Short mmCIF file of C-alpha atoms and ligand atoms in Angstrom, two decimals:
data_model
loop_
_atom_site.label_atom_id
_atom_site.label_comp_id
_atom_site.label_asym_id
_atom_site.label_seq_id
_atom_site.Cartn_x
_atom_site.Cartn_y
_atom_site.Cartn_z
CA MET A 1217 21.64 -18.55 60.31
CA ASP A 1218 24.37 -17.89 57.78
CA LYS A 1219 26.84 -20.31 56.32
CA LEU A 1220 30.04 -19.80 54.38
CA ILE A 1221 30.81 -21.43 51.06
CA VAL A 1222 34.56 -21.56 50.59
CA GLN A 1223 36.40 -22.62 47.46
CA GLY A 1224 40.01 -23.58 48.30
CA THR A 1225 42.32 -21.09 46.61
CA GLY A 1226 45.77 -22.10 47.71
CA ARG A 1227 47.07 -18.53 47.79
CA LEU A 1228 46.26 -15.21 49.44
CA SER A 1229 48.16 -11.96 49.17
CA GLY A 1230 47.88 -8.31 50.03
CA GLU A 1231 47.30 -6.27 53.16
CA VAL A 1232 44.76 -6.74 55.89
CA SER A 1233 44.02 -4.53 58.90
CA VAL A 1234 43.32 -6.03 62.27
CA SER A 1235 40.27 -4.69 64.18
CA GLY A 1236 40.30 -3.56 67.80
CA SER A 1237 40.51 -6.31 70.40
CA LYS A 1238 37.24 -7.98 71.35
CA ASN A 1239 38.64 -9.36 74.60
CA ALA A 1240 40.04 -5.97 75.64
CA SER A 1241 36.84 -4.12 74.68
CA LEU A 1242 34.47 -6.35 76.67
CA PRO A 1243 35.83 -5.78 80.21
CA ILE A 1244 36.63 -2.12 79.42
CA LEU A 1245 32.96 -1.64 78.49
CA ALA A 1246 32.11 -2.53 82.12
CA ALA A 1247 34.34 0.30 83.45
CA PRO A 1248 31.76 3.11 82.92
CA LEU A 1249 29.78 1.46 85.76
CA LEU A 1250 32.51 2.83 88.06
CA THR A 1251 31.83 6.51 87.32
CA ASP A 1252 29.23 9.19 86.55
CA GLU A 1253 31.44 10.86 83.95
CA PRO A 1254 31.19 10.32 80.19
CA CYS A 1255 33.38 7.58 78.72
CA GLU A 1256 34.44 6.87 75.17
CA LEU A 1257 36.03 3.75 73.70
CA ARG A 1258 37.34 3.84 70.14
CA GLY A 1259 38.31 1.04 67.78
CA VAL A 1260 35.65 -1.31 69.20
CA PRO A 1261 35.10 -4.23 66.82
CA ALA A 1262 31.65 -4.70 65.30
CA VAL A 1263 31.08 -8.19 66.73
CA ARG A 1264 28.09 -9.79 68.36
CA ASP A 1265 29.65 -10.09 71.85
CA VAL A 1266 30.15 -6.31 71.93
CA ALA A 1267 26.49 -5.77 70.95
CA THR A 1268 25.49 -8.08 73.84
CA MET A 1269 27.67 -6.11 76.29
CA LEU A 1270 26.11 -2.82 75.16
CA ARG A 1271 22.62 -4.27 75.77
CA ILE A 1272 23.67 -5.14 79.32
CA LEU A 1273 25.05 -1.63 79.90
CA ARG A 1274 21.79 -0.09 78.70
CA HIS A 1275 19.88 -2.43 80.98
CA LEU A 1276 22.03 -1.14 83.86
CA GLY A 1277 21.15 2.48 83.07
CA VAL A 1278 24.14 3.57 80.97
CA ARG A 1279 23.21 5.69 77.93
CA VAL A 1280 25.13 4.22 75.01
CA ALA A 1281 25.71 5.77 71.58
CA ALA A 1282 27.58 3.74 68.98
CA GLU A 1283 28.94 5.52 65.90
CA GLY A 1284 30.89 3.05 63.81
CA ASN A 1285 33.70 1.77 66.00
CA ARG A 1286 33.35 4.54 68.57
CA ILE A 1287 31.17 3.90 71.61
CA ARG A 1288 30.16 6.80 73.84
CA MET A 1289 28.74 6.00 77.22
CA GLN A 1290 27.03 8.23 79.75
CA PRO A 1291 26.51 6.49 83.08
CA GLY A 1292 24.03 7.69 85.70
CA GLY A 1293 20.29 7.89 85.36
CA TYR A 1294 18.38 4.83 86.47
CA ALA A 1295 20.86 2.80 88.48
CA GLY A 1296 20.07 -0.84 87.69
CA VAL A 1297 22.04 -3.50 89.55
CA GLU A 1298 20.65 -6.62 87.90
CA ALA A 1299 22.12 -8.44 84.92
CA PRO A 1300 19.59 -11.14 84.07
CA TYR A 1301 20.16 -14.60 82.56
CA ARG A 1302 18.68 -13.74 79.16
CA LEU A 1303 21.50 -11.19 78.68
CA VAL A 1304 24.39 -12.86 80.54
CA SER A 1305 23.90 -16.45 79.39
CA THR A 1306 25.12 -15.81 75.86
CA MET A 1307 28.43 -14.29 76.88
CA ARG A 1308 30.76 -14.89 79.77
CA ALA A 1309 32.47 -11.50 79.72
CA SER A 1310 29.21 -9.95 80.92
CA PHE A 1311 29.94 -11.43 84.36
CA CYS A 1312 32.51 -8.60 84.60
CA VAL A 1313 29.79 -6.17 85.59
CA LEU A 1314 29.68 -7.82 89.06
CA GLY A 1315 32.87 -6.19 90.44
CA PRO A 1316 32.02 -2.63 89.32
CA LEU A 1317 28.40 -2.91 90.53
CA LEU A 1318 29.47 -4.13 93.97
CA ALA A 1319 32.13 -1.44 94.32
CA ARG A 1320 29.93 1.42 93.14
CA LYS A 1321 26.32 0.51 93.89
CA LYS A 1322 27.10 -1.74 96.85
CA ARG A 1323 24.80 -4.46 95.58
CA ALA A 1324 24.35 -6.56 92.49
CA SER A 1325 22.51 -9.53 91.08
CA VAL A 1326 24.29 -11.07 88.12
CA SER A 1327 23.28 -14.32 86.51
CA LEU A 1328 25.92 -17.04 86.48
CA PRO A 1329 27.17 -17.47 82.93
CA GLY A 1330 26.07 -20.73 81.35
CA GLY A 1331 28.20 -23.70 80.36
CA CYS A 1332 30.34 -23.45 77.30
CA VAL A 1333 31.18 -25.79 74.46
CA ILE A 1334 34.93 -25.32 75.09
CA GLY A 1335 34.55 -26.97 78.50
CA PRO A 1336 33.65 -26.04 82.07
CA ARG A 1337 34.19 -22.39 82.82
CA PRO A 1338 33.70 -21.81 86.54
CA VAL A 1339 33.73 -18.38 88.23
CA ASP A 1340 35.08 -19.48 91.63
CA LEU A 1341 38.14 -17.21 91.31
CA HIS A 1342 35.95 -14.17 90.60
CA LEU A 1343 33.87 -14.97 93.70
CA LYS A 1344 36.93 -15.72 95.85
CA GLY A 1345 38.50 -12.36 95.01
CA LEU A 1346 35.36 -10.32 95.57
CA THR A 1347 34.62 -12.16 98.83
CA ALA A 1348 38.18 -11.44 100.05
CA LEU A 1349 37.47 -7.73 99.50
CA GLY A 1350 34.49 -8.07 101.85
CA ALA A 1351 31.56 -8.66 99.49
CA LYS A 1352 28.82 -10.96 100.82
CA LEU A 1353 27.85 -13.23 97.95
CA LYS A 1354 25.32 -16.02 97.62
CA VAL A 1355 24.08 -18.02 94.68
CA GLU A 1356 20.28 -18.16 94.39
CA GLN A 1357 18.32 -19.51 91.43
CA GLY A 1358 21.31 -19.21 89.15
CA ASN A 1359 22.14 -15.64 90.14
CA VAL A 1360 25.06 -14.34 92.17
CA ILE A 1361 23.46 -11.93 94.59
CA GLY A 1362 25.84 -9.70 96.46
CA THR A 1363 26.10 -6.80 98.86
CA ALA A 1364 29.23 -4.86 99.63
CA ARG A 1365 28.54 -2.56 102.57
CA ARG A 1366 32.13 -2.46 103.79
CA LEU A 1367 34.83 -3.39 101.29
CA ARG A 1368 38.43 -3.36 102.47
CA GLY A 1369 41.70 -3.78 100.57
CA THR A 1370 43.58 -7.03 101.19
CA SER A 1371 45.98 -9.54 99.64
CA ILE A 1372 44.32 -11.94 97.19
CA TYR A 1373 45.90 -14.95 95.51
CA LEU A 1374 43.97 -15.45 92.25
CA GLY A 1375 45.69 -18.50 90.76
CA GLY A 1376 43.56 -21.55 89.94
CA ALA A 1377 44.12 -25.07 88.66
CA PHE A 1378 44.73 -23.69 85.16
CA GLY A 1379 46.73 -20.62 86.17
CA SER A 1380 45.47 -17.07 86.30
CA SER A 1381 42.03 -15.92 85.16
CA VAL A 1382 41.74 -13.05 82.70
CA LEU A 1383 38.17 -11.98 83.45
CA GLY A 1384 38.53 -12.96 87.14
CA THR A 1385 41.44 -10.53 87.44
CA ALA A 1386 39.42 -7.87 85.57
CA ASN A 1387 36.43 -8.29 87.91
CA VAL A 1388 38.49 -8.07 91.11
CA LEU A 1389 40.62 -5.21 89.75
CA MET A 1390 37.52 -3.16 88.90
CA ALA A 1391 36.13 -3.70 92.41
CA ALA A 1392 39.46 -2.95 94.10
CA VAL A 1393 39.96 0.47 92.47
CA LEU A 1394 37.07 1.87 94.57
CA THR A 1395 37.85 -0.21 97.68
CA PRO A 1396 39.45 1.66 100.60
CA GLY A 1397 43.00 0.60 101.49
CA GLU A 1398 45.57 -1.39 99.54
CA THR A 1399 44.71 -4.49 97.53
CA VAL A 1400 47.40 -6.78 96.16
CA ILE A 1401 46.35 -9.31 93.50
CA GLU A 1402 48.86 -12.13 93.20
CA SER A 1403 48.90 -14.55 90.27
CA ALA A 1404 47.05 -11.87 88.30
CA ALA A 1405 46.52 -12.46 84.58
CA CYS A 1406 49.17 -10.69 82.47
CA GLU A 1407 47.31 -10.69 79.14
CA PRO A 1408 47.63 -7.44 77.10
CA GLU A 1409 43.83 -7.11 77.27
CA LEU A 1410 44.04 -6.89 81.07
CA ALA A 1411 46.89 -4.35 80.82
CA ASP A 1412 44.68 -2.28 78.50
CA LEU A 1413 41.89 -2.32 81.09
CA GLY A 1414 44.44 -1.24 83.72
CA ASP A 1415 45.47 1.71 81.51
CA VAL A 1416 41.83 2.79 81.21
CA LEU A 1417 41.31 2.60 84.98
CA VAL A 1418 44.47 4.66 85.58
CA GLN A 1419 43.14 7.26 83.15
CA MET A 1420 39.93 7.32 85.21
CA GLY A 1421 42.02 8.19 88.29
CA ALA A 1422 42.65 4.74 89.77
CA LYS A 1423 45.93 4.13 91.61
CA ILE A 1424 47.28 0.92 90.13
CA ASP A 1425 50.81 -0.46 89.80
CA GLY A 1426 51.83 -3.60 87.98
CA HIS A 1427 48.87 -4.26 85.65
CA GLY A 1428 50.20 -6.55 82.93
CA THR A 1429 52.38 -8.37 85.52
CA PRO A 1430 51.49 -11.21 87.95
CA VAL A 1431 51.35 -8.84 90.96
CA ILE A 1432 49.00 -5.85 90.82
CA ARG A 1433 48.91 -3.28 93.63
CA ILE A 1434 45.87 -1.06 93.95
CA ARG A 1435 45.24 1.84 96.32
CA GLY A 1436 41.52 2.45 96.45
CA VAL A 1437 40.23 5.94 95.62
CA ARG A 1438 36.85 7.50 96.51
CA ARG A 1439 35.71 8.34 93.02
CA LEU A 1440 36.74 7.91 89.39
CA GLY A 1441 36.34 10.11 86.31
CA GLY A 1442 35.58 9.14 82.71
CA PHE A 1443 37.94 7.99 79.94
CA ARG A 1444 38.69 8.31 76.25
CA HIS A 1445 40.63 5.37 74.97
CA GLN A 1446 41.60 3.58 71.79
CA VAL A 1447 41.44 -0.17 72.37
CA ILE A 1448 44.52 -2.26 71.46
CA PRO A 1449 44.49 -4.26 68.20
CA ASP A 1450 43.16 -7.81 68.41
CA ARG A 1451 46.19 -10.08 68.79
CA ILE A 1452 44.07 -13.19 68.21
CA GLU A 1453 42.70 -11.86 64.92
CA ALA A 1454 46.27 -10.86 63.98
CA GLY A 1455 47.49 -14.36 64.83
CA THR A 1456 44.65 -15.88 62.80
CA PHE A 1457 45.81 -13.94 59.70
CA LEU A 1458 49.46 -14.86 60.35
CA VAL A 1459 48.50 -18.54 60.43
CA ALA A 1460 46.45 -17.99 57.25
CA GLY A 1461 49.56 -16.58 55.56
CA ALA A 1462 51.55 -19.58 56.75
CA ILE A 1463 48.98 -22.08 55.45
CA LEU A 1464 48.27 -20.40 52.17
CA GLY A 1465 51.56 -19.19 50.77
CA GLY A 1466 51.67 -15.86 48.98
CA GLU A 1467 52.62 -12.78 50.95
CA LEU A 1468 50.41 -11.18 53.54
CA THR A 1469 50.92 -7.95 55.47
CA VAL A 1470 48.95 -7.90 58.71
CA ARG A 1471 48.51 -4.26 59.75
CA GLY A 1472 47.99 -3.64 63.45
CA ALA A 1473 49.69 -6.92 64.42
CA ARG A 1474 51.89 -6.07 67.41
CA ALA A 1475 54.94 -8.31 67.67
CA GLU A 1476 55.24 -7.57 71.41
CA HIS A 1477 51.82 -9.22 71.99
CA LEU A 1478 52.55 -12.23 69.80
CA GLY A 1479 55.95 -13.49 71.00
CA ALA A 1480 55.02 -17.16 71.51
CA VAL A 1481 53.06 -17.28 68.24
CA LEU A 1482 55.84 -15.75 66.16
CA ASP A 1483 58.32 -18.14 67.77
CA LYS A 1484 56.26 -21.22 66.81
CA LEU A 1485 55.65 -19.94 63.28
CA ARG A 1486 59.38 -19.32 62.81
CA GLN A 1487 60.16 -22.82 64.13
CA ALA A 1488 57.69 -24.14 61.55
CA GLY A 1489 59.72 -22.40 58.84
CA VAL A 1490 57.41 -19.44 58.17
CA GLY A 1491 59.09 -16.21 57.03
CA LEU A 1492 58.12 -13.23 59.21
CA THR A 1493 59.19 -9.61 58.89
CA ILE A 1494 58.38 -7.28 61.76
CA ARG A 1495 57.72 -3.69 60.74
CA GLU A 1496 56.41 -0.65 62.60
CA GLY A 1497 52.73 -1.44 63.12
CA ALA A 1498 52.63 -4.51 60.85
CA ILE A 1499 53.94 -8.04 60.39
CA ARG A 1500 54.56 -9.53 56.97
CA VAL A 1501 54.20 -13.28 56.64
CA ARG A 1502 55.62 -15.25 53.77
CA ARG A 1503 55.79 -18.96 53.21
CA THR A 1504 58.86 -19.81 51.22
CA GLY A 1505 59.28 -23.57 51.33
CA ARG A 1506 57.95 -26.65 53.05
CA LEU A 1507 56.72 -26.27 56.59
CA LYS A 1508 58.03 -28.29 59.54
CA PRO A 1509 55.84 -29.77 62.29
CA VAL A 1510 56.09 -28.09 65.70
CA ASP A 1511 54.69 -29.00 69.11
CA VAL A 1512 52.53 -26.38 70.78
CA THR A 1513 51.36 -26.07 74.39
CA THR A 1514 48.85 -23.38 75.32
CA LEU A 1515 49.55 -21.41 78.48
CA PRO A 1516 48.50 -18.14 80.09
CA TYR A 1517 50.21 -15.07 78.56
CA PRO A 1518 53.01 -14.74 77.55
CA GLY A 1519 52.64 -18.42 76.60
CA PHE A 1520 50.96 -19.61 73.40
CA PRO A 1521 47.29 -18.43 73.53
CA THR A 1522 44.53 -21.01 73.74
CA ASP A 1523 42.53 -18.75 71.40
CA LEU A 1524 44.98 -19.63 68.58
CA GLN A 1525 45.22 -23.35 69.33
CA ALA A 1526 42.54 -24.42 66.83
CA GLN A 1527 44.04 -22.29 64.05
CA MET A 1528 47.51 -23.74 64.75
CA THR A 1529 46.03 -27.25 64.67
CA ALA A 1530 44.62 -26.46 61.21
CA LEU A 1531 48.12 -25.42 60.11
CA MET A 1532 49.78 -28.55 61.52
CA ALA A 1533 47.07 -30.75 59.96
CA GLN A 1534 48.55 -29.71 56.59
CA THR A 1535 52.21 -29.90 57.59
CA PRO A 1536 53.62 -33.35 56.86
CA GLY A 1537 55.12 -34.97 59.98
CA ILE A 1538 53.93 -35.37 63.56
CA SER A 1539 53.10 -32.53 65.93
CA VAL A 1540 51.59 -32.56 69.39
CA ILE A 1541 49.19 -29.81 70.38
CA THR A 1542 48.57 -29.67 74.14
CA GLU A 1543 45.82 -27.60 75.74
CA LYS A 1544 46.64 -26.41 79.27
CA ILE A 1545 43.88 -23.80 79.61
CA TYR A 1546 40.76 -25.63 78.40
CA PRO A 1547 41.56 -29.36 78.35
CA GLU A 1548 38.42 -30.08 76.29
CA ARG A 1549 38.83 -27.39 73.64
CA PHE A 1550 39.17 -29.79 70.69
CA MET A 1551 35.79 -29.62 68.91
CA HIS A 1552 37.53 -28.59 65.69
CA VAL A 1553 39.36 -31.95 65.56
CA ALA A 1554 36.35 -33.98 64.41
CA GLU A 1555 35.43 -31.36 61.80
CA LEU A 1556 39.01 -31.15 60.48
CA ALA A 1557 38.94 -34.95 60.23
CA ARG A 1558 35.97 -34.58 57.86
CA MET A 1559 38.33 -32.63 55.63
CA GLY A 1560 40.91 -35.42 55.68
CA ALA A 1561 43.01 -34.36 58.68
CA ARG A 1562 44.61 -37.18 60.66
CA ILE A 1563 44.42 -36.20 64.30
CA LYS A 1564 44.20 -38.40 67.39
CA ARG A 1565 43.07 -37.14 70.80
CA GLU A 1566 45.19 -38.31 73.70
CA GLY A 1567 44.07 -36.76 77.01
CA THR A 1568 44.62 -33.03 76.79
CA SER A 1569 46.66 -33.34 73.60
CA ALA A 1570 45.93 -33.74 69.92
CA ILE A 1571 48.49 -35.75 68.02
CA VAL A 1572 48.52 -34.49 64.48
CA LEU A 1573 49.84 -36.52 61.59
CA GLY A 1574 50.08 -33.81 58.96
CA VAL A 1575 48.94 -34.59 55.42
CA GLU A 1576 49.91 -32.82 52.17
CA LYS A 1577 46.46 -31.42 51.47
CA LEU A 1578 43.01 -31.36 53.03
CA SER A 1579 39.89 -31.72 50.93
CA GLY A 1580 36.80 -29.53 51.06
CA ALA A 1581 33.76 -30.86 52.96
CA PRO A 1582 30.58 -29.68 54.68
CA VAL A 1583 31.57 -28.91 58.29
CA MET A 1584 29.99 -27.29 61.30
CA ALA A 1585 31.38 -24.45 63.41
CA SER A 1586 31.16 -25.25 67.14
CA ASP A 1587 32.73 -22.20 68.79
CA LEU A 1588 34.44 -19.00 67.84
CA ARG A 1589 38.06 -20.11 67.38
CA ALA A 1590 37.11 -23.56 66.02
CA SER A 1591 35.17 -21.70 63.32
CA ALA A 1592 38.25 -19.67 62.42
CA ALA A 1593 40.27 -22.89 62.14
CA LEU A 1594 37.68 -24.35 59.76
CA VAL A 1595 37.80 -21.24 57.57
CA LEU A 1596 41.61 -21.51 57.38
CA ALA A 1597 41.42 -25.21 56.54
CA ALA A 1598 38.72 -24.63 53.90
CA LEU A 1599 40.69 -21.82 52.23
CA SER A 1600 43.62 -24.12 51.59
CA ALA A 1601 41.73 -27.38 50.99
CA LYS A 1602 41.15 -28.86 47.57
CA GLY A 1603 37.61 -28.17 46.43
CA ARG A 1604 34.55 -26.68 48.05
CA SER A 1605 33.63 -26.51 51.72
CA GLU A 1606 30.46 -25.40 53.44
CA ILE A 1607 30.82 -24.09 56.97
CA ALA A 1608 27.55 -24.07 58.86
CA ARG A 1609 26.66 -22.06 61.99
CA VAL A 1610 29.02 -19.17 61.30
CA TYR A 1611 27.23 -17.09 63.92
CA HIS A 1612 29.99 -18.40 66.18
CA LEU A 1613 32.50 -16.58 63.97
CA ASP A 1614 30.45 -13.38 64.11
CA ARG A 1615 30.65 -13.38 67.91
CA GLY A 1616 34.30 -12.41 67.77
CA TYR A 1617 35.63 -11.59 64.30
CA ASP A 1618 34.70 -8.32 62.63
CA ARG A 1619 33.68 -9.28 59.04
CA ILE A 1620 36.55 -11.74 58.66
CA ASP A 1621 35.01 -13.27 55.51
CA GLU A 1622 35.05 -9.81 53.85
CA LYS A 1623 38.68 -9.35 54.87
CA PHE A 1624 39.64 -12.73 53.40
CA LYS A 1625 37.77 -11.86 50.21
CA ARG A 1626 39.85 -8.71 49.73
CA LEU A 1627 42.97 -10.91 49.97
CA GLY A 1628 41.76 -13.04 47.09
CA ALA A 1629 39.79 -15.73 48.91
CA ARG A 1630 36.73 -17.25 47.23
CA ILE A 1631 34.31 -17.13 50.09
CA THR A 1632 30.59 -16.38 50.01
CA ARG A 1633 28.11 -15.90 52.84
CA VAL A 1634 24.67 -17.37 52.28
CA LYS A 1635 21.56 -17.53 54.43
CA GLU A 1636 20.90 -21.02 55.74
CA ARG A 1637 17.35 -22.20 55.36
N1 EPU B 2384 38.98 -20.68 85.69
C1 EPU B 2384 38.68 -21.21 86.92
N2 EPU B 2384 37.96 -20.44 87.79
C2 EPU B 2384 37.55 -19.18 87.49
C3 EPU B 2384 37.88 -18.64 86.23
C4 EPU B 2384 38.60 -19.42 85.34
O1 EPU B 2384 39.04 -22.34 87.23
O2 EPU B 2384 36.91 -18.54 88.33
C5 EPU B 2384 39.75 -21.49 84.74
C6 EPU B 2384 39.04 -21.66 83.41
O3 EPU B 2384 38.11 -22.73 83.46
C7 EPU B 2384 40.19 -21.91 82.46
C8 EPU B 2384 41.29 -21.01 83.02
O4 EPU B 2384 40.92 -20.77 84.40
O5 EPU B 2384 40.60 -23.24 82.58
C9 EPU B 2384 41.45 -19.67 82.32
O6 EPU B 2384 40.20 -19.03 82.21
P1 EPU B 2384 40.04 -17.46 82.21
O7 EPU B 2384 39.24 -17.05 83.39
O8 EPU B 2384 41.37 -16.80 82.03
O9 EPU B 2384 39.16 -17.23 80.91
P2 EPU B 2384 38.18 -16.04 80.72
O10 EPU B 2384 38.74 -14.85 81.38
O11 EPU B 2384 36.80 -16.45 81.05
C10 EPU B 2384 39.24 -15.04 78.55
C11 EPU B 2384 38.86 -14.86 77.12
C12 EPU B 2384 38.80 -16.20 76.42
C13 EPU B 2384 40.18 -16.85 76.54
C14 EPU B 2384 40.59 -16.96 78.02
C15 EPU B 2384 41.98 -17.50 78.22
C16 EPU B 2384 37.45 -12.90 77.15
C17 EPU B 2384 36.14 -12.31 76.94
N3 EPU B 2384 37.56 -14.22 77.05
O12 EPU B 2384 38.23 -15.84 79.14
O13 EPU B 2384 38.52 -15.94 75.06
O14 EPU B 2384 40.17 -18.13 75.96
O15 EPU B 2384 40.53 -15.66 78.63
O16 EPU B 2384 42.92 -16.70 77.58
O17 EPU B 2384 38.42 -12.19 77.39
C18 EPU B 2384 37.72 -16.35 72.91
O18 EPU B 2384 37.92 -15.15 72.65
O19 EPU B 2384 37.45 -17.21 72.02
C19 EPU B 2384 37.79 -16.80 74.30
C20 EPU B 2384 37.24 -17.93 74.73
#
């Protein structure tokens, strides 16, 4: 297990390029299960979750060749329909193979994803949508076992207690494209990652209208072809670098950051007094004076993303004044709070909110990464803190950020990766 040693620098400057989106790549990598034709996805980030997804595809009989960030996939051959616990338990997105397997192979056995440190993550909406299409599903020994002899298009309302579901929409959408008749998904997730999946499916020959909006209409087709696609840039990685620029001062150009995917984030950063310049294919972030506290509430897209909540909390922890950070997607996603407190942050939990009393400066400390985005928040805090920090368990970071420590280093950060004994 690696850890990061970070010496607070106070300043970063230069240009950084955002990798392809992890959360767009993962469901798109399940799409080859819908066809026999070759498929190619470019710009795929070199992160651990992608490696896990590729192992699952191979297990299901897809021939996979990875050359750098380009993944070529040839479906066919041995047609496996089982995704076992040892592969699925480490990553929730792998549950997205259920919809394609049911639609194409008419049966599937996919292990239920395990619990997650960011709180309960049920799959009832996935199961509700697939059942509405006509799949017969049962849960046995931790696996969802399903058959889909006769699927039929229908109207499905996919909203849950916390709004829409990104991967739930992806699962049902991928089943519906091969389901006879018309399917209408209401309260569909609108995240850009889901819209990117929709674009891929359309390229494969699917008849879809409205992906990227709350109502998606699908007319099932009999068969689909392959695809060649460049995945969208990672808006969460882009947002992480924008927050880094805001915390650290200096001037940072974030290449690949798409303003149209980051509306709520740019709005909050501007309210906090951060200077932002939008250019073709890049956003420049510049901190000119003192920052102001802002309240943030996470919401489904186009609201403020939960995947940037921890990073924003790290920013507010160092912005004198009071800010309230409210989590409406994962009410328990506050593991970073205790670790930030070890660095001198003053944050109080109050139900689903964190009340942050910003201080002038944090101080370096040994801390522990608990999940992917919490780890990113700790890196940001450590980069700006006074003194040295040690961040343990950075494998969480490696699940979703493509060599982020190397990228920070090129911007002037003093950050070293060492093997933990
Ligand atoms: N939910 C249900 N029932 C379901 C599915 C979800 O109640 O069947 C609830 C969840 O518990 C949560 C809310 O609905 O409260 C939203 O969950 P969603 O299903 O949208 O999350 P997801 O699709 O499993 C993706 C991202 C997450 C990101 C969320 C929300 C991927 C691989 N994962 O998860 O990313 O936080 O959407 O935007 O796309 C991350 O990258 O760090 C990460 C956790």
